[in-house]
Structures are given as structure tokens and as C-alpha cells.
Tab-separated table of C-alpha atoms in Angstrom:
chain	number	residue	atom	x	y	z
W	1	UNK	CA	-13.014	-5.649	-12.442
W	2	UNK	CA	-12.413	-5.932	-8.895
W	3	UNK	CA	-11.070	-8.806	-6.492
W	4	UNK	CA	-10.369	-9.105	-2.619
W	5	UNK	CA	-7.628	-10.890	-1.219
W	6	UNK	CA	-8.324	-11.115	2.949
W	7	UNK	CA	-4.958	-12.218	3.556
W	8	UNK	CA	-3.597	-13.545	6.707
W	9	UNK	CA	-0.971	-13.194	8.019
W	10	UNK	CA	-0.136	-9.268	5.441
W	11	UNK	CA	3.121	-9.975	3.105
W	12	UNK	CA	4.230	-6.578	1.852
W	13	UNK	CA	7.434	-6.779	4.552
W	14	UNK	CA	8.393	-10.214	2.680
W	15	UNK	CA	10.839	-10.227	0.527
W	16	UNK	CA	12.650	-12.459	-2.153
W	17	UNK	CA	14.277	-14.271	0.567
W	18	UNK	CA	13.642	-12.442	3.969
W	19	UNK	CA	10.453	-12.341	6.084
W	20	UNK	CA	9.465	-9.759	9.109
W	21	UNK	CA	6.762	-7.761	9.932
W	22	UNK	CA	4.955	-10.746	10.103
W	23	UNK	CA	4.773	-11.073	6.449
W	24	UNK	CA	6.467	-14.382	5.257
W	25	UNK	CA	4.853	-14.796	1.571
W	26	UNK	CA	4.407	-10.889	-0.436
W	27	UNK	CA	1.110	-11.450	-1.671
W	28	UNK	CA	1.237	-8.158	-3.443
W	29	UNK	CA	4.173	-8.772	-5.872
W	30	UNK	CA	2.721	-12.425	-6.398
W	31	UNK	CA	-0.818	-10.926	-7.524
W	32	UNK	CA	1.390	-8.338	-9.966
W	33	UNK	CA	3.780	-11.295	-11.001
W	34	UNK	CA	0.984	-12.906	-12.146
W	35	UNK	CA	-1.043	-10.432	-13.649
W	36	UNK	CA	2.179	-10.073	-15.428
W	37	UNK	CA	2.844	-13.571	-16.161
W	38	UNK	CA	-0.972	-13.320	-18.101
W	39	UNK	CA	0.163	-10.979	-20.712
W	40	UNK	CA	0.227	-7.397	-19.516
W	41	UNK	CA	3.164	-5.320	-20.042
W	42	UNK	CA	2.664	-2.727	-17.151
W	43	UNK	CA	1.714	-3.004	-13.221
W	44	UNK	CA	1.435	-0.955	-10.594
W	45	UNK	CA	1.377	-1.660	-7.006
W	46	UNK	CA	0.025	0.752	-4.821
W	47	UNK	CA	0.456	0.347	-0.847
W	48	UNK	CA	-1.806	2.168	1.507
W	49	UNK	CA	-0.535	0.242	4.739
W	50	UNK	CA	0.320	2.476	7.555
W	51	UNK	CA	4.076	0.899	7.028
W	52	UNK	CA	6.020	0.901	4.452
W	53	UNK	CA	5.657	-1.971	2.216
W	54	UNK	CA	9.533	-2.464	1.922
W	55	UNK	CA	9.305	-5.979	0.499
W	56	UNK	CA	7.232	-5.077	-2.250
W	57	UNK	CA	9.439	-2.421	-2.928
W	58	UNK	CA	12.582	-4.342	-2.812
W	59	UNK	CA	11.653	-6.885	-4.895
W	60	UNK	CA	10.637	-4.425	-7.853
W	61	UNK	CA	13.466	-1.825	-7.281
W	62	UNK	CA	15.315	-2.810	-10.510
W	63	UNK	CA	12.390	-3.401	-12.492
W	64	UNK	CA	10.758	-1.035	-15.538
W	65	UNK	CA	7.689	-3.308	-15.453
W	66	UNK	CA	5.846	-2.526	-11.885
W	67	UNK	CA	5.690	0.894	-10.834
W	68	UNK	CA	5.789	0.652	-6.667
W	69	UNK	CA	3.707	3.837	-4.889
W	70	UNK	CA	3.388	4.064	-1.327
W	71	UNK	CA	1.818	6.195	1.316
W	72	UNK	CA	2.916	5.321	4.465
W	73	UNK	CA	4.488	6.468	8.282
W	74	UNK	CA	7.714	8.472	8.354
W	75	UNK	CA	10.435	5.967	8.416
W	76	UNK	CA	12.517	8.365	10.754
W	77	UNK	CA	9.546	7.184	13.707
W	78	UNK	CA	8.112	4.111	12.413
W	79	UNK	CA	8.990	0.709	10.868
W	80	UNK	CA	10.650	-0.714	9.166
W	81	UNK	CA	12.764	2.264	9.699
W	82	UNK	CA	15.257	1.783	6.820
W	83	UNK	CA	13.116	2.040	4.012
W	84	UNK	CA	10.928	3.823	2.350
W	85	UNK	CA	12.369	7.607	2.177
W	86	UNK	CA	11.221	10.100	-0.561
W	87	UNK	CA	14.104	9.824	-2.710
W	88	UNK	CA	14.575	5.820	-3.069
W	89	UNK	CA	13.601	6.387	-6.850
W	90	UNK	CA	14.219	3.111	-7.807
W	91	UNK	CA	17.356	1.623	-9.922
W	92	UNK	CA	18.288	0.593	-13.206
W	93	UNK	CA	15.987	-0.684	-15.259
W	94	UNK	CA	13.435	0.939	-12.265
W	95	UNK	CA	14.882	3.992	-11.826
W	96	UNK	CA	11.667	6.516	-11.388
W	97	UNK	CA	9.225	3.357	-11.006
W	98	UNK	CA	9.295	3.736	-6.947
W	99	UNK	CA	7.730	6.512	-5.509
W	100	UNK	CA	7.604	7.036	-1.553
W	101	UNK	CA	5.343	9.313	-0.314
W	102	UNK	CA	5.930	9.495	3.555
W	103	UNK	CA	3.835	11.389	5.845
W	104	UNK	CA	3.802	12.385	9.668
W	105	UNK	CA	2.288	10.461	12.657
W	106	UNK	CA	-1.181	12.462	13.106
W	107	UNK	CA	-2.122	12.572	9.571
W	108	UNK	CA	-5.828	13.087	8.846
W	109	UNK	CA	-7.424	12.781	5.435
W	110	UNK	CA	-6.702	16.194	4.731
W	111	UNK	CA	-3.171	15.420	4.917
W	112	UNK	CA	-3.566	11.978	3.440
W	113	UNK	CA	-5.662	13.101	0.326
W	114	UNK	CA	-3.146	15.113	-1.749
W	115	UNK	CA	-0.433	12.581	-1.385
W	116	UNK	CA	-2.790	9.919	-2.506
W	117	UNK	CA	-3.674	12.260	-5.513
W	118	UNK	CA	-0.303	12.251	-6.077
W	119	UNK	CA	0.642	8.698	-6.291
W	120	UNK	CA	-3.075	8.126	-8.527
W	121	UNK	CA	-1.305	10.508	-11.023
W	122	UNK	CA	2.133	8.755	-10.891
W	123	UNK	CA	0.583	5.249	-11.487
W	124	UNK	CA	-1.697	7.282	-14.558
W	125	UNK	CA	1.502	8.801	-16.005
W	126	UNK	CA	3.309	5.283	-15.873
W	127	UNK	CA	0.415	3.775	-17.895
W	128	UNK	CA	-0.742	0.809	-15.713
W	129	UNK	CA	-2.904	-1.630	-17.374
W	130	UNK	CA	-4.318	-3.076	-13.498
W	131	UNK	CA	-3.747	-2.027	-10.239
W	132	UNK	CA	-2.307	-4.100	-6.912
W	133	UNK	CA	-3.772	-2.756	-4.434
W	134	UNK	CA	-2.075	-3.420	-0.963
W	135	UNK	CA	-4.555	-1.588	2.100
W	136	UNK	CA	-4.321	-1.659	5.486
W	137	UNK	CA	-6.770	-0.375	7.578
W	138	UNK	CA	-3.974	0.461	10.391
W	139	UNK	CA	-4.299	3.899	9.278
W	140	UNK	CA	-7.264	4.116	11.287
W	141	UNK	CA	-7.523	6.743	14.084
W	142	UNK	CA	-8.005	3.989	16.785
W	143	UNK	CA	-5.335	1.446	15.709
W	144	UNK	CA	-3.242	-0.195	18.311
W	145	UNK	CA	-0.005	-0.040	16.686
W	146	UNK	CA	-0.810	3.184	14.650
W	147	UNK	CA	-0.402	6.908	14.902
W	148	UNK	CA	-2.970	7.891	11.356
W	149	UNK	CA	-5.863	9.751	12.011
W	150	UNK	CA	-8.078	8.556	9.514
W	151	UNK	CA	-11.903	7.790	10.479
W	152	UNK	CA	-14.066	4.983	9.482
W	153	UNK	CA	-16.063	7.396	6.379
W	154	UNK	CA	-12.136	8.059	4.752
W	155	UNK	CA	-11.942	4.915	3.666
W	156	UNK	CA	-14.859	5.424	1.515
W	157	UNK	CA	-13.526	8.151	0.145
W	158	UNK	CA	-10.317	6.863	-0.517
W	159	UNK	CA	-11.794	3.728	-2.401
W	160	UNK	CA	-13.497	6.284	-4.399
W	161	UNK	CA	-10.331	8.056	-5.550
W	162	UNK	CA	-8.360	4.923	-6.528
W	163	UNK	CA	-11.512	3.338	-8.486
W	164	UNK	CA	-11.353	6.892	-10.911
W	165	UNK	CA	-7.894	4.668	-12.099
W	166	UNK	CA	-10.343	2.987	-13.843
W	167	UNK	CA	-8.029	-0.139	-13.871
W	168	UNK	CA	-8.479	-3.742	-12.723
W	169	UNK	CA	-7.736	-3.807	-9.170
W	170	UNK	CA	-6.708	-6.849	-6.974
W	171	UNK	CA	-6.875	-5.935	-3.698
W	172	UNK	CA	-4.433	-7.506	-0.942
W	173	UNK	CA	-5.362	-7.059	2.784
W	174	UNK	CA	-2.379	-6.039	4.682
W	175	UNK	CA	-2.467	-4.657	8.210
W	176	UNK	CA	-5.445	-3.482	10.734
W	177	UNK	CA	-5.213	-4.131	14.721
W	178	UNK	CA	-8.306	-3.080	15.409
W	179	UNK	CA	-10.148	-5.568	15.320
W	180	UNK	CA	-13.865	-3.856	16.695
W	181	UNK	CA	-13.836	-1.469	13.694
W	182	UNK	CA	-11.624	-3.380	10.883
W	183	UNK	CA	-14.595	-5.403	8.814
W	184	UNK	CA	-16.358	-1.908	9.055
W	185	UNK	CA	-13.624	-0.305	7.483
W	186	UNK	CA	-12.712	-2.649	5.492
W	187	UNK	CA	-16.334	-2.716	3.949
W	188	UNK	CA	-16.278	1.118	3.268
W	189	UNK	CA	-13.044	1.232	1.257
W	190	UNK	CA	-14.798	-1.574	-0.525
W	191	UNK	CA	-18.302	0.344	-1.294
W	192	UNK	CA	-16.245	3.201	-1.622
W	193	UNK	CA	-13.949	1.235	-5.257
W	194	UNK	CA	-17.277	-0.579	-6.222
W	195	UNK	CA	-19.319	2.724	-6.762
């Protein structure tokens, strides 16, 4: 099972009662609300934005029932700047259902694969029953805004990874500024969780 969201304006910067990053509704932790509101028992969100999707995560901190997971820019370089560090765990009832995984401006797939592993392996070990999926094709070597690396094919082969899950995955558009190669990408990370 597999939806698409194309959001716009992205909402993983929006929290319970804050906006920014142009994000004034968090689509993401609606989707999981309600996928949660329909019965299951465990979500995860996973956030593959070049920024850190500190809504999302702040709005889940305290919470056993979504596990959070993102890959995103070095917060010591790149917004929002405040969140998203390795070792923002989570809290309470949360506490080990966040996982940061930040990475360097210039990261290629090669450096972009093995923390996505990573995160695929957290969300396994939590025991997900579906999968929010926040992407943002402003990881893309030729994004405005951006300082990623990856190339137009890596997005098939990161849709690839994340459909091994083998969860239901709702899929909320986030960022991507540029706007001559975004449907393109967009489409590969699609072929690339479809099979």
C-alpha cells in the first residue's frame, strides 16, 4: 500500500502551535495521527528532507507511539539550527523513539546510504505497522537552497531501500527548489518504492 501526498506549502517545521520554514500545518504527524487514530498501535515517521524536520519531531518527543528518524543537514551549518543533533533521544514516554542522523554538506549517496540503512533498521527494531514518509527532493545536487549531492538515479535507489520496510507508506512531499528537475525526481523515488 502506497499513497502520495504533493503537499504545498511542506509542514515538517510546524509545530503544535508554531509555524516557520514555511510549514504552517505538519502534514506528517497528521498522516501518523491518523493512521493512529484508525487502530494501529505503532508509527514511524521517517524524514528524508534536506532539513531537519523539527516540528515533527517536537510534537512526538514524549511519545512511545511514533518512532521519529531523520536524515538531514548538520544543524551546526544549516536550519533550523537548534534541532536535530544526534543525541536528542527523545523523552519520557519517547525516550529512544527519536533518532537524528545528521550528515555533512557534500554528502553523496555513498555517504547518505548507510545512515539511511541505519534509520530502516531503527524503524524495523521499533516494530512499525506503516510508515510516514516525509521526502524532499532538496537533497538534490542542484538545489538552490541545498548543499546534498545526491543525483537524479539516488532517488530510485533510495525508494527501493525504504519499500524492503515492507510497510504501508504515506508519503508527504516536503521540500525541493529545483523546480527543472523536481517532478523527475520526484517520479524516481516513486518507481523506485513501487518496484
Amino acid at each position: 500500500q502506497l499513497a502520495f501526498g504533493l503537499c504545498r506549502p511542506p509542514g515538517h517545521h510546524a509545530g503544535r502551535d508554531y509555524m516557520g520554514g514555511y510549514c504552517y500545518l505538519n502534514n506528517a504527524a497528521l498522516a501518523a495521527e491518523r493512521l493512529l487514530a484508525g487502530g494501529l498501535q505503532r508509527v514511524a515517521v521517517l524524514d528524508v528532507d534536506y532539513h531537519h524536520g523539527n516540528g515533527t519531531q517536537d510534537i512526538f518527543y514524549a511519545r512511545g507511539d511514533v518512532f521519529f528518524a531523520s536524515l538531514h543537514c548538520d544543524p551546526q551549518t544549516d536550519f533550523p539550527y537548534f534541532w536535530g543533533r544526534a543525541d536528542e533521544k527523545g523523552a519520557g514516554a519517547g525516550q529512544g523513539a527519536n533518532l537524528n542522523l545528521p550528515l555533512p554538506r557534500g554528502t553523496d549517496w555513498a555517504g547518505y546510504a548507510p545512515a539511511l540503512a541505519t534509520a530502516l533498521a531503527a524503524i524495523t527494531s521499533f516494530g512499525a505497522q506503516a510508515l510516514v514518509l516525509s521526502f524532499g527532493a532538496d537533497t538534490f545536487e542542484a538545489d538552490p537552497i541545498s548543499h546534498f549531492q545526491l543525483k537524479t538515479g539516488d532517488y530510485r535507489l533510495m525508494g527501493a531501500a525504504i519499500a524492503k520496510l515492507g510497510l504501508p507508506i504515506a508519503v508527504i512531499m516536503e521540500g525541493g527548489y529545483c523546480i527543472e528537475a523536481l517532478g523527475l525526481n520526484v517520479r524516481h523515488f516513486l518507481e523506485g518504492l513501487a518496484g
